[in-house]
């Protein structure tokens, strides 16, 4: 075991190295296992994580970062802030109530889900109002602390900070939108005091409050809320060391002053990877006698740390904060990276030497802490330096032709020559669609059999001919079902794809892939982000065969399904040796080639998903315009060369789009389908406020992340609400998102009701 140095991990992945928690959750939800079975899997995972950190020599080990769904929902449970529709009557919140809030049930919909800052992780948005009766209803934080202590590991319990919790909440349905959520702070703090008292009684000596909203551009009254909150908590926190953890961006200068003046706070954690300007603030003045938790190891990417550079940064900080007050940390929770590089058996040695997953980052943190204390592992640092040099000089990374093509893009804004209104007229003459055309977003259920076929083909257990025959039959089945449901614009269901980004990355140069590099997106949903290590190009067509095959099965329009360049970027582990915009332009050129090949093959509707465009928006307002400029430009590059009669769709989901609506319009897509129902139709408010949208638009009419089947009347009501703010000739009817996570027993009746609702409204409009 290493000597324990001043080292800290903000948080750790929960799913397990082989997604053990995912399978345990899904088994429980399907009624195939008990709550006790699920809890046993979770306890075993927690124990192994704590042991791993302790064995690596980490001093400040977090607890209560494990979650069955997400940490904000855990905070909602702790506070007893359960919306009345779930029928909770008090007592300790159990799985039934907890998962009903997250996923909905047969009678009530789930709470809204949205992105966690600028990541692909999601959280369940708290619904609050003046009548919420906050009460200490989940003792998870103290139970996990005691659990770790019983295993011989003293941890730092982690809580979502009270101000961040309220700033991430929304007014409940029926509550005025102008309601001040921060007015609930005294009620929330009363419960936090109870949690703190429990943790103190259990023997905790440290407590970590995650307050990532401190990196945002906050108005003065919101900053004041932090001062008020921690002043109020100070007596309860007396005797504890208190760490306020921030991450994902720089801290604004005024916020830094507020944060470092908070009452009763012992330590401050900063992201020094994405928040490099924060270094200047720290060097300009740091409170005497306080701890600095310096986040120099990247919690959000998989590249090996440049140990020499990080050590130099830390040594510079020693003179500012004092040697005994400097703690080496990750920049954020390791939740956002893959679990362990040891599980990767198919990555070649060169690329593997460039990488560090969560388990390796723990070692990096402790190696830096040891070096800072005079116990530098020279061999480890030398191997790291060699890997850094290898990556910089590798011919696999650079492609001069690709770089020149991307550089040449900057001379034009790449707009289609004809305006969207004229294009829609030309497309309607060709497609002859009814008013309120129906469609789906792309994927259909990924059955056990379908996953088996893909798995066996990858393992070379079945031939390519057998694989193609199986996928062809699945496409035929999906097309037939859509025709029977009388959907207007069809999709092929994407049976050949496990993941919308991974599928394209596997066929583009400059990408590498993992076997077990899974990352949690929400609940049990995991994704396996590709690794973009070099310049990107398209060696050959990627989707033309499958789209053409699907179109041959029907006379109705068949969408060609692509993932857009910004979404591929934001849902990958991206190279950090050049600006993200450069990588995106390279991907855009590859997708442009694919779009034009689809058009040549006779595909007249092409969807280029940009589900993650909003997700990548920088957290600081001063950086947002530049991002939106190159992100929107990249999308336009993909389809600038198509004919007016080719209809370009895009799709976006599970983010707050209202503040970027003008950039969405600037994408110049012919049709956009966009999540709407899970967020309680928040999107429609932007049109009520006078924003004019002339292209086709399909705000989602039902939430696909819940097993609940919406009745026809409910969908018809949603369509009528849309017609109150949107013209009937531009409105489309579709679900919120793709259907891959649902079962056919849920999908078929839901789509049947959707089509029935569209026909009902068409008839009413005709009258």
XYZ file of C-alpha atoms in Angstrom:
767
model
C 0.000 0.000 0.000
C 1.250 3.507 -0.856
C 2.044 6.073 1.796
C -1.100 8.197 2.136
C -0.454 11.712 0.829
C -2.649 14.791 0.456
C -4.722 13.430 -2.433
C -8.450 13.595 -3.216
C -10.956 12.180 -5.697
C -14.080 14.312 -6.345
C -16.253 11.309 -7.288
C -16.061 7.940 -9.044
C -17.958 5.992 -11.772
C -20.896 3.986 -10.378
C -21.762 1.434 -13.021
C -18.829 -0.881 -12.323
C -16.076 -2.089 -14.683
C -18.493 -4.421 -16.534
C -21.670 -2.330 -16.018
C -22.750 -4.491 -13.081
C -25.104 -1.816 -11.721
C -26.778 -1.318 -15.119
C -27.752 -4.966 -15.360
C -28.846 -5.090 -11.717
C -31.084 -2.035 -12.199
C -32.695 -3.391 -15.366
C -33.265 -6.781 -13.763
C -34.958 -5.082 -10.814
C -37.117 -2.858 -13.051
C -38.185 -5.916 -15.057
C -39.225 -7.716 -11.870
C -36.581 -10.409 -12.310
C -34.718 -9.631 -9.085
C -35.462 -8.178 -5.664
C -34.551 -4.904 -3.992
C -32.160 -6.882 -1.814
C -30.406 -8.230 -4.922
C -29.978 -4.709 -6.272
C -28.699 -3.396 -2.941
C -26.176 -6.243 -2.713
C -24.704 -5.418 -6.134
C -24.513 -1.740 -5.154
C -22.842 -2.481 -1.811
C -20.240 -4.711 -3.476
C -19.427 -1.982 -6.020
C -19.078 0.664 -3.323
C -16.806 -1.556 -1.251
C -14.522 -2.268 -4.210
C -14.316 1.442 -5.118
C -13.426 2.522 -1.572
C -10.831 -0.255 -1.266
C -9.308 0.695 -4.624
C -8.829 4.310 -3.539
C -7.530 3.355 -0.094
C -5.050 0.864 -1.577
C -3.831 3.527 -4.022
C -3.052 5.832 -1.095
C -5.819 8.418 -1.590
C -6.314 10.354 1.648
C -9.645 12.094 0.973
C -11.992 9.401 -0.352
C -15.583 10.419 -1.217
C -18.755 8.645 -0.109
C -22.372 9.279 -1.123
C -21.253 9.759 -4.740
C -22.834 6.413 -5.592
C -26.397 6.693 -6.931
C -29.112 4.418 -8.274
C -30.082 7.157 -10.755
C -28.428 10.548 -10.176
C -27.114 12.659 -7.314
C -29.664 15.477 -7.717
C -32.530 12.984 -7.439
C -30.764 11.649 -4.332
C -30.811 15.185 -2.909
C -34.527 15.467 -3.728
C -35.096 12.233 -1.810
C -33.005 13.459 1.127
C -35.115 16.638 1.273
C -38.419 14.781 0.867
C -39.255 17.074 -2.073
C -41.479 14.518 -3.813
C -44.111 15.978 -6.177
C -47.634 15.104 -4.941
C -48.492 13.059 -8.068
C -46.303 10.183 -6.830
C -48.496 9.595 -3.781
C -45.662 9.557 -1.234
C -47.115 9.894 2.266
C -43.932 10.246 4.306
C -41.293 8.028 5.868
C -38.017 6.878 4.326
C -38.262 7.128 0.533
C -38.064 3.682 -1.078
C -37.338 2.438 -4.560
C -40.972 2.663 -5.725
C -41.184 6.418 -5.161
C -37.576 7.061 -6.160
C -37.790 5.281 -9.520
C -41.284 6.657 -10.239
C -39.823 10.169 -10.033
C -37.003 9.134 -12.379
C -38.880 6.973 -14.883
C -42.599 7.561 -14.348
C -44.989 4.658 -13.890
C -48.188 3.337 -15.460
C -50.261 6.282 -14.229
C -47.981 9.336 -13.895
C -45.116 10.736 -15.993
C -41.526 11.110 -14.851
C -39.993 14.368 -13.720
C -38.058 16.416 -16.262
C -34.569 15.213 -17.162
C -31.869 17.533 -18.456
C -28.108 17.690 -18.984
C -25.715 18.107 -16.063
C -24.016 21.374 -17.041
C -22.077 20.820 -20.299
C -21.726 17.031 -19.996
C -23.597 14.073 -21.492
C -24.672 13.074 -17.987
C -28.294 13.851 -17.041
C -30.153 14.671 -13.849
C -33.779 14.734 -12.743
C -34.879 18.352 -12.287
C -36.462 19.090 -8.867
C -39.998 20.551 -9.004
C -40.453 23.038 -6.177
C -42.924 25.599 -4.922
C -43.924 27.500 -1.773
C -45.969 24.566 -0.449
C -43.226 21.912 -0.541
C -42.865 20.374 2.906
C -39.146 19.618 3.113
C -38.388 16.755 5.466
C -35.383 14.487 6.072
C -36.610 11.476 4.058
C -33.488 9.620 2.890
C -30.564 8.793 5.171
C -28.391 7.550 2.310
C -25.472 9.939 3.001
C -24.939 8.825 6.590
C -25.659 5.158 5.805
C -22.952 5.094 3.124
C -20.502 6.887 5.413
C -21.095 4.248 8.112
C -20.835 1.476 5.521
C -17.383 2.678 4.436
C -16.282 3.171 8.046
C -17.264 -0.414 8.863
C -14.911 -1.482 6.062
C -12.088 0.529 7.635
C -12.290 3.470 5.207
C -12.871 6.972 6.561
C -14.532 9.010 3.814
C -15.658 12.536 3.011
C -19.458 12.436 2.632
C -20.462 14.417 -0.490
C -23.698 16.401 -0.726
C -25.084 18.474 -3.584
C -24.747 21.966 -2.136
C -27.984 23.630 -1.001
C -27.691 26.656 -3.289
C -26.771 24.596 -6.349
C -29.743 22.323 -5.615
C -32.146 25.267 -5.682
C -30.532 26.911 -8.720
C -30.913 23.662 -10.681
C -34.587 23.325 -9.709
C -37.671 24.637 -11.497
C -41.065 25.893 -10.308
C -43.526 22.999 -10.118
C -46.531 22.899 -12.426
C -49.059 25.474 -11.273
C -46.417 27.607 -9.539
C -45.707 31.033 -11.044
C -42.617 30.966 -13.245
C -41.459 34.105 -11.406
C -41.435 32.254 -8.068
C -38.071 32.680 -6.326
C -36.655 29.217 -5.728
C -34.011 30.752 -3.470
C -36.791 31.847 -1.112
C -36.914 28.157 -0.102
C -33.336 28.275 1.215
C -34.243 28.472 4.948
C -36.498 25.388 4.652
C -33.856 23.441 2.727
C -31.114 24.391 5.190
C -33.175 23.042 8.074
C -32.914 19.555 6.527
C -29.230 19.998 5.691
C -28.603 20.730 9.389
C -30.187 17.394 10.280
C -27.997 15.580 7.740
C -24.885 17.330 9.058
C -25.779 16.415 12.653
C -26.171 12.772 11.623
C -22.809 12.763 9.855
C -21.070 14.359 12.834
C -22.620 11.810 15.172
C -21.376 9.024 12.888
C -17.821 10.354 13.187
C -17.303 12.306 9.966
C -14.480 14.846 10.186
C -14.867 16.282 6.663
C -17.877 17.071 4.497
C -17.872 18.038 0.814
C -20.536 20.293 -0.690
C -20.605 20.230 -4.509
C -21.498 23.749 -5.654
C -20.708 23.707 -9.391
C -23.165 26.536 -10.130
C -20.426 28.818 -8.769
C -18.721 28.600 -12.180
C -21.732 30.221 -13.887
C -22.275 33.948 -14.429
C -24.414 34.544 -11.343
C -26.373 37.659 -10.479
C -25.528 39.352 -7.190
C -28.589 37.974 -5.340
C -27.584 34.428 -6.254
C -24.044 35.001 -5.015
C -25.508 36.436 -1.822
C -27.434 33.184 -1.356
C -24.122 31.320 -0.945
C -22.997 33.776 1.725
C -26.337 33.474 3.527
C -26.486 29.689 3.259
C -23.047 28.948 4.691
C -23.413 31.602 7.396
C -26.617 29.837 8.455
C -24.941 26.402 8.344
C -21.760 27.534 10.140
C -22.869 26.599 13.696
C -24.019 23.163 12.523
C -20.721 22.653 10.677
C -18.617 23.653 13.674
C -16.032 20.950 14.359
C -16.091 19.690 10.751
C -13.679 20.452 7.943
C -15.808 21.816 5.090
C -14.814 21.520 1.416
C -16.706 23.501 -1.240
C -16.071 21.768 -4.561
C -16.490 23.476 -7.950
C -15.789 22.136 -11.428
C -16.216 22.369 -15.221
C -15.035 25.972 -15.778
C -13.228 29.025 -14.433
C -14.583 30.744 -11.358
C -15.537 34.379 -12.133
C -13.429 36.889 -10.198
C -16.326 38.257 -8.136
C -17.499 34.736 -7.329
C -13.979 33.801 -6.226
C -14.082 36.625 -3.669
C -17.474 35.442 -2.385
C -16.429 31.796 -2.252
C -13.165 32.378 -0.420
C -14.988 34.550 2.136
C -17.643 31.992 3.072
C -18.205 31.416 6.753
C -17.027 28.140 8.266
C -15.382 26.785 5.102
C -12.040 25.011 5.439
C -11.173 24.140 1.842
C -11.919 25.058 -1.763
C -11.803 22.731 -4.765
C -11.156 24.131 -8.245
C -11.054 22.640 -11.744
C -7.616 23.682 -12.980
C -7.987 21.754 -16.272
C -11.019 23.561 -17.708
C -10.547 26.503 -15.357
C -7.028 27.625 -16.143
C -7.785 31.309 -15.449
C -8.666 30.363 -11.879
C -4.939 29.788 -11.342
C -4.356 33.521 -11.718
C -7.045 34.273 -9.125
C -5.447 31.849 -6.664
C -1.982 33.317 -7.239
C -3.446 36.778 -6.776
C -4.620 35.927 -3.276
C -5.709 32.837 -1.342
C -7.117 32.904 2.202
C -4.495 32.123 4.820
C -4.817 28.811 6.613
C -7.293 27.300 4.115
C -6.829 24.159 2.011
C -6.654 24.246 -1.780
C -7.900 21.082 -3.494
C -6.143 21.548 -6.834
C -7.960 19.721 -9.660
C -5.041 19.085 -12.013
C -6.015 15.569 -13.179
C -8.769 15.724 -15.806
C -11.991 14.084 -14.606
C -13.722 14.397 -17.976
C -11.309 13.008 -20.541
C -9.225 9.875 -20.920
C -5.807 11.270 -21.827
C -2.886 10.501 -19.545
C -1.933 13.477 -17.422
C 1.173 15.443 -18.353
C 2.699 14.741 -14.956
C 5.679 17.059 -15.381
C 3.426 20.013 -16.280
C 1.003 19.255 -13.445
C 3.819 18.938 -10.925
C 5.183 22.328 -12.022
C 1.711 23.854 -11.540
C 1.428 22.315 -8.071
C 4.892 23.465 -7.057
C 3.941 26.988 -8.095
C 0.849 26.787 -5.891
C 2.817 25.563 -2.872
C 4.299 29.003 -2.392
C 0.826 30.561 -2.418
C -1.164 28.255 -0.147
C 1.537 26.483 1.853
C 2.868 22.944 1.463
C 0.646 21.501 4.183
C -2.524 23.054 2.730
C -2.222 21.840 -0.872
C -4.187 18.724 -1.864
C -3.859 17.067 -5.290
C -7.272 16.299 -6.783
C -9.194 15.405 -9.897
C -10.744 18.341 -11.750
C -14.244 16.869 -11.339
C -15.900 13.563 -10.563
C -14.474 10.642 -12.527
C -18.101 9.736 -13.280
C -17.518 11.236 -16.734
C -14.694 8.914 -17.744
C -14.356 5.175 -18.301
C -13.538 2.866 -15.382
C -10.293 0.963 -15.951
C -7.834 0.691 -18.832
C -6.901 -2.812 -17.640
C -10.185 -4.055 -19.134
C -9.151 -2.886 -22.618
C -7.720 -5.862 -24.464
C -8.071 -4.619 -28.054
C -6.456 -1.182 -27.948
C -2.936 -1.279 -29.337
C -0.073 -0.526 -26.984
C 0.783 2.861 -28.480
C -2.695 4.345 -28.074
C -3.096 2.643 -24.695
C 0.057 4.390 -23.466
C -1.590 7.746 -24.165
C -4.654 7.028 -21.992
C -5.759 7.034 -18.355
C -9.212 5.876 -17.217
C -10.603 6.398 -13.710
C -8.442 3.714 -12.081
C -5.313 5.140 -13.708
C -6.267 8.701 -12.732
C -6.355 7.646 -9.089
C -2.751 6.481 -9.493
C -1.820 9.753 -11.228
C -3.317 11.813 -8.399
C -1.364 9.898 -5.792
C 1.849 9.936 -7.854
C 1.641 13.742 -8.024
C 0.920 13.968 -4.295
C 3.932 11.751 -3.528
C 6.185 13.756 -5.848
C 5.071 16.956 -4.171
C 6.056 15.439 -0.822
C 9.510 14.423 -2.021
C 8.738 10.804 -2.977
C 8.768 11.128 -6.763
C 8.492 7.839 -8.677
C 11.101 8.578 -11.335
C 10.263 5.509 -13.437
C 6.563 6.373 -13.489
C 7.274 9.987 -14.475
C 9.749 8.896 -17.177
C 7.250 6.470 -18.726
C 4.647 9.238 -18.693
C 7.016 11.689 -20.427
C 7.798 9.089 -23.102
C 4.093 8.535 -23.761
C 3.499 12.299 -24.049
C 6.327 12.576 -26.596
C 5.056 9.554 -28.531
C 1.620 11.080 -28.906
C 2.995 14.393 -30.179
C 5.169 12.780 -32.831
C 3.021 9.846 -33.960
C 2.225 9.853 -37.715
C -1.192 8.353 -36.806
C -2.274 11.683 -35.345
C -1.666 14.076 -38.253
C -3.065 14.049 -41.815
C -1.938 17.070 -43.801
C -4.644 16.727 -46.497
C -7.408 16.718 -43.889
C -5.910 19.727 -42.117
C -5.758 21.711 -45.378
C -9.362 20.849 -46.301
C -10.607 21.941 -42.877
C -8.589 25.160 -42.976
C -10.134 26.047 -46.361
C -13.646 26.027 -44.849
C -13.161 29.312 -43.055
C -13.698 31.463 -46.128
C -17.450 30.764 -46.430
C -20.495 30.484 -44.165
C -21.815 27.499 -46.209
C -25.494 28.339 -46.595
C -27.799 26.637 -49.072
C -28.548 28.971 -51.965
C -32.376 28.918 -51.580
C -34.265 30.068 -48.480
C -36.058 27.505 -46.335
C -39.571 28.539 -47.386
C -38.859 27.908 -51.064
C -37.103 24.640 -50.225
C -40.081 23.396 -48.207
C -42.374 24.132 -51.164
C -40.117 22.159 -53.514
C -39.884 19.278 -51.026
C -43.652 19.120 -50.529
C -44.205 18.802 -54.272
C -41.896 15.803 -54.265
C -42.903 14.173 -50.960
C -46.640 14.988 -50.959
C -46.982 14.724 -47.176
C -50.215 15.386 -45.249
C -50.673 18.233 -42.765
C -49.027 17.253 -39.434
C -46.808 14.540 -40.941
C -45.793 11.804 -38.515
C -42.327 10.348 -38.084
C -40.030 8.905 -35.440
C -36.562 10.048 -34.477
C -34.533 7.100 -35.799
C -33.977 4.080 -33.585
C -36.433 1.286 -32.786
C -36.163 -1.139 -29.838
C -32.858 -2.948 -29.506
C -34.065 -6.452 -28.716
C -32.043 -9.166 -26.974
C -31.901 -11.078 -30.261
C -30.643 -8.040 -32.159
C -27.893 -7.407 -29.622
C -26.926 -11.093 -29.823
C -26.550 -10.903 -33.620
C -24.311 -7.830 -33.432
C -22.270 -9.338 -30.616
C -21.732 -12.628 -32.463
C -20.776 -10.838 -35.679
C -18.159 -8.755 -33.826
C -16.852 -11.945 -32.203
C -16.738 -13.601 -35.678
C -19.129 -16.335 -34.532
C -21.403 -15.694 -37.527
C -20.482 -14.770 -41.103
C -21.026 -11.394 -42.728
C -23.722 -12.977 -44.912
C -25.595 -14.235 -41.840
C -25.248 -10.853 -40.150
C -26.523 -8.914 -43.182
C -29.464 -11.309 -43.527
C -30.445 -10.820 -39.869
C -30.201 -7.020 -40.023
C -32.056 -6.974 -43.348
C -34.915 -8.949 -41.803
C -35.034 -6.594 -38.809
C -35.237 -3.564 -41.124
C -38.003 -5.235 -43.137
C -39.936 -5.839 -39.910
C -39.516 -2.226 -38.704
C -40.583 -0.816 -42.091
C -43.651 -3.079 -42.201
C -44.656 -2.035 -38.667
C -44.420 1.661 -39.542
C -46.521 1.140 -42.664
C -49.132 -0.717 -40.617
C -49.165 2.158 -38.111
C -49.530 4.561 -41.084
C -46.501 6.689 -40.209
C -45.707 9.134 -43.005
C -41.898 9.404 -43.051
C -40.168 6.189 -42.072
C -36.877 5.195 -40.487
C -34.998 1.926 -40.807
C -34.723 1.525 -37.029
C -30.891 1.483 -36.870
C -30.565 -2.244 -36.044
C -26.951 -2.236 -37.221
C -25.990 0.371 -34.608
C -25.298 -0.142 -30.936
C -24.702 3.580 -30.459
C -25.261 6.560 -32.752
C -21.743 7.967 -32.266
C -19.801 4.736 -31.920
C -21.249 3.464 -35.215
C -19.862 6.405 -37.190
C -16.592 6.589 -35.311
C -15.874 2.959 -36.186
C -15.939 3.915 -39.849
C -13.979 7.163 -39.667
C -10.212 7.494 -39.507
C -8.702 9.116 -36.415
C -10.952 7.193 -33.989
C -10.168 4.382 -31.539
C -12.625 2.173 -29.654
C -12.798 0.491 -26.311
C -14.313 -2.820 -25.256
C -15.422 -1.741 -21.786
C -15.058 2.053 -21.841
C -18.637 2.577 -20.669
C -19.797 5.877 -19.177
C -23.140 6.516 -17.474
C -25.503 8.880 -19.305
C -28.554 8.546 -17.032
C -30.081 5.807 -14.888
C -28.947 2.495 -16.362
C -28.189 4.022 -19.760
C -24.493 3.765 -20.585
C -22.589 4.931 -23.638
C -19.161 3.950 -24.902
C -17.631 7.161 -26.274
C -15.156 6.733 -29.105
C -11.699 8.233 -28.680
C -10.727 10.866 -31.257
C -6.939 10.704 -31.265
C -6.090 12.044 -34.745
C -7.283 13.897 -37.837
C -10.669 12.671 -39.079
C -11.706 11.566 -42.564
C -14.189 9.149 -44.198
C -12.536 6.290 -46.093
C -15.826 5.007 -47.563
C -19.640 5.325 -47.382
C -21.065 4.442 -43.969
C -24.875 4.266 -44.204
C -25.777 4.216 -47.896
C -26.173 0.436 -48.122
C -28.618 0.177 -45.198
C -30.622 3.295 -46.103
C -30.971 2.214 -49.732
C -32.026 -1.262 -48.625
C -34.668 0.198 -46.294
C -35.984 2.504 -49.034
C -36.377 -0.506 -51.341
C -38.917 -1.988 -48.889
C -41.353 0.955 -49.107
C -42.720 3.670 -51.373
C -42.936 6.091 -48.460
C -40.014 8.452 -47.782
C -37.233 6.756 -45.825
C -34.928 8.938 -43.737
C -31.199 8.520 -44.065
C -29.927 8.664 -40.479
C -26.666 10.409 -39.607
C -25.087 11.871 -36.485
C -23.953 15.458 -36.831
C -20.371 16.658 -36.360
C -20.978 18.589 -33.127
C -22.733 15.629 -31.512
C -19.984 13.228 -32.576
C -17.523 15.672 -30.997
C -19.436 16.203 -27.745
C -20.189 12.501 -27.285
C -16.600 11.392 -27.817
C -13.412 11.606 -25.795
C -11.840 14.380 -27.861
C -8.166 14.980 -28.551
C -6.882 17.831 -26.386
C -3.957 18.839 -28.585
C -5.906 21.135 -30.935
C -9.009 23.374 -30.660
C -12.312 21.467 -30.590
C -13.518 23.583 -33.523
C -10.754 22.169 -35.763
C -11.800 18.602 -34.983
C -15.448 19.462 -35.621
C -14.722 20.924 -39.055
C -12.907 17.725 -40.003
C -15.891 15.612 -38.930
C -18.260 17.964 -40.801
C -16.419 17.297 -44.069
C -16.715 13.548 -43.532
C -20.466 13.812 -42.877
C -20.846 16.109 -45.920
C -19.455 13.340 -48.137
C -21.963 10.886 -46.641
C -24.925 13.255 -47.116
C -24.098 13.716 -50.778
C -23.721 9.966 -51.325
C -27.126 9.349 -49.707
C -28.694 11.914 -52.015
C -27.104 10.245 -55.052
C -28.569 6.929 -53.868
C -32.083 8.403 -54.011
C -32.646 9.201 -50.317
C -34.796 12.351 -50.268
C -35.008 12.919 -46.499
C -31.755 12.965 -44.527
C -31.626 13.494 -40.773
C -28.376 14.833 -39.299
C -28.811 14.615 -35.541
C -27.324 17.365 -33.422
C -28.687 16.096 -30.121
C -25.668 17.440 -28.248
C -25.311 20.901 -29.794
C -26.683 22.666 -26.699
C -24.744 20.364 -24.397
C -21.411 21.719 -25.592
C -22.364 25.355 -24.941
C -19.671 26.842 -22.675
C -20.845 27.636 -19.168
C -19.449 31.173 -19.255
C -21.419 33.628 -21.411
C -18.280 35.296 -22.753
C -17.331 32.050 -24.546
C -20.738 31.075 -25.933
C -20.931 33.165 -29.114
C -17.694 31.716 -30.488
C -18.836 28.137 -29.803
C -22.244 28.654 -31.415
C -20.611 30.248 -34.444
C -18.380 27.265 -35.288
C -20.880 24.634 -34.119
C -23.719 25.954 -36.299
C -21.317 26.534 -39.184
C -20.188 22.893 -38.937
C -23.778 21.683 -39.291
C -24.369 23.843 -42.373
C -21.204 22.469 -43.980
C -22.681 18.949 -43.894
C -25.611 19.731 -46.193
C -24.661 22.827 -48.178
C -24.301 20.790 -51.378
C -27.720 19.083 -51.574
C -30.608 19.965 -53.922
C -33.601 22.007 -52.768
C -35.813 18.917 -53.031
C -33.696 16.991 -50.493
C -35.166 17.595 -47.057
C -32.621 17.990 -44.259
C -33.824 17.162 -40.749
C -31.998 17.538 -37.457
C -32.846 16.421 -33.935
C -32.063 17.762 -30.459
C -32.964 16.443 -27.025
C -32.835 16.910 -23.250
C -31.293 20.345 -22.887
C -32.557 23.881 -22.403
C -32.925 25.140 -25.981
C -34.788 28.389 -25.416
C -31.642 30.451 -24.894
C -30.091 29.279 -28.208
C -33.220 29.308 -30.377
C -31.757 31.897 -32.762
C -28.688 29.710 -33.308
C -31.004 26.754 -33.969
C -32.795 28.827 -36.616
C -29.375 29.770 -38.013
C -28.607 26.073 -38.620
C -30.972 26.424 -41.604
C -32.314 22.866 -41.402
C -35.567 22.165 -43.257
C -37.109 20.339 -40.272
C -36.086 20.070 -36.632
C -37.480 17.474 -34.227
C -36.857 18.471 -30.641
C -37.548 17.143 -27.144
C -40.535 18.873 -25.581
C -42.866 16.675 -23.549
C -40.447 15.499 -20.815
C -39.629 19.146 -20.058
C -43.337 19.968 -19.676
C -43.469 21.786 -23.028
C -40.959 24.426 -21.920
C -39.844 24.765 -25.556
C -43.226 26.169 -26.613
C -42.791 29.205 -24.358
C -40.162 30.639 -26.698
C -42.730 30.746 -29.522
C -45.353 32.267 -27.218
C -42.828 35.021 -26.571
C -42.795 35.940 -30.248
C -39.922 34.020 -31.845
C -40.866 33.296 -35.465
C -39.871 29.906 -36.840
C -40.374 29.301 -40.560
C -38.887 25.832 -41.023
C -40.573 22.536 -40.201
C -40.601 21.679 -36.517
C -41.644 18.640 -34.495
C -41.691 19.265 -30.727
C -41.908 15.808 -29.130
C -45.431 14.699 -28.202
C -44.455 12.008 -25.695
C -41.524 11.040 -23.459
C -39.721 7.907 -24.605
C -37.570 7.544 -21.482
C -40.583 6.367 -19.495
C -42.369 3.015 -19.963
C -45.691 4.842 -19.706
C -47.936 4.708 -22.821
C -49.571 8.113 -23.426
C -53.282 8.018 -24.415
C -54.436 9.501 -27.716
C -56.274 12.333 -25.960
C -53.101 13.448 -24.145
C -51.102 13.538 -27.385
C -53.906 15.374 -29.198
C -53.908 17.948 -26.404
C -50.158 18.466 -26.840
C -50.595 18.946 -30.607
C -53.292 21.549 -30.004
C -50.971 23.422 -27.637
C -48.350 23.442 -30.389
C -50.851 24.710 -32.952
C -51.579 27.647 -30.670
C -48.048 28.963 -31.307
C -46.934 27.270 -34.557
C -48.372 27.226 -38.073
C -50.048 23.947 -39.068
C -48.098 23.724 -42.329
C -44.731 23.517 -40.501
C -45.716 21.264 -37.581
C -44.581 17.631 -37.415
C -45.743 14.957 -34.968
C -43.090 12.713 -33.392
C -41.836 11.312 -30.064
C -39.273 13.189 -27.976
C -36.351 10.974 -28.947
C -35.293 7.603 -30.408
C -36.990 4.389 -29.266
C -34.006 2.078 -28.732
C -34.373 1.917 -24.917
C -38.049 0.891 -25.041
C -39.766 -2.453 -25.676
C -42.055 -3.174 -28.620
C -44.916 -3.724 -26.164
C -44.523 -0.037 -25.230
C -43.567 1.366 -28.641
C -46.387 -0.065 -30.756
C -49.331 1.245 -28.687
C -47.608 4.590 -28.104
C -47.002 5.146 -31.833
C -50.511 3.925 -32.632
C -51.900 6.570 -30.279
C -49.568 9.202 -31.752
C -50.765 8.553 -35.312
C -54.403 8.475 -34.148
C -53.956 11.839 -32.437
C -52.410 13.369 -35.575
C -55.296 12.083 -37.718
C -57.839 13.360 -35.203
C -56.361 16.876 -35.321
C -56.114 16.752 -39.128
C -59.832 15.975 -39.303
C -60.616 18.812 -36.914
C -58.514 21.224 -38.984
C -60.231 20.070 -42.180
C -63.608 20.923 -40.677
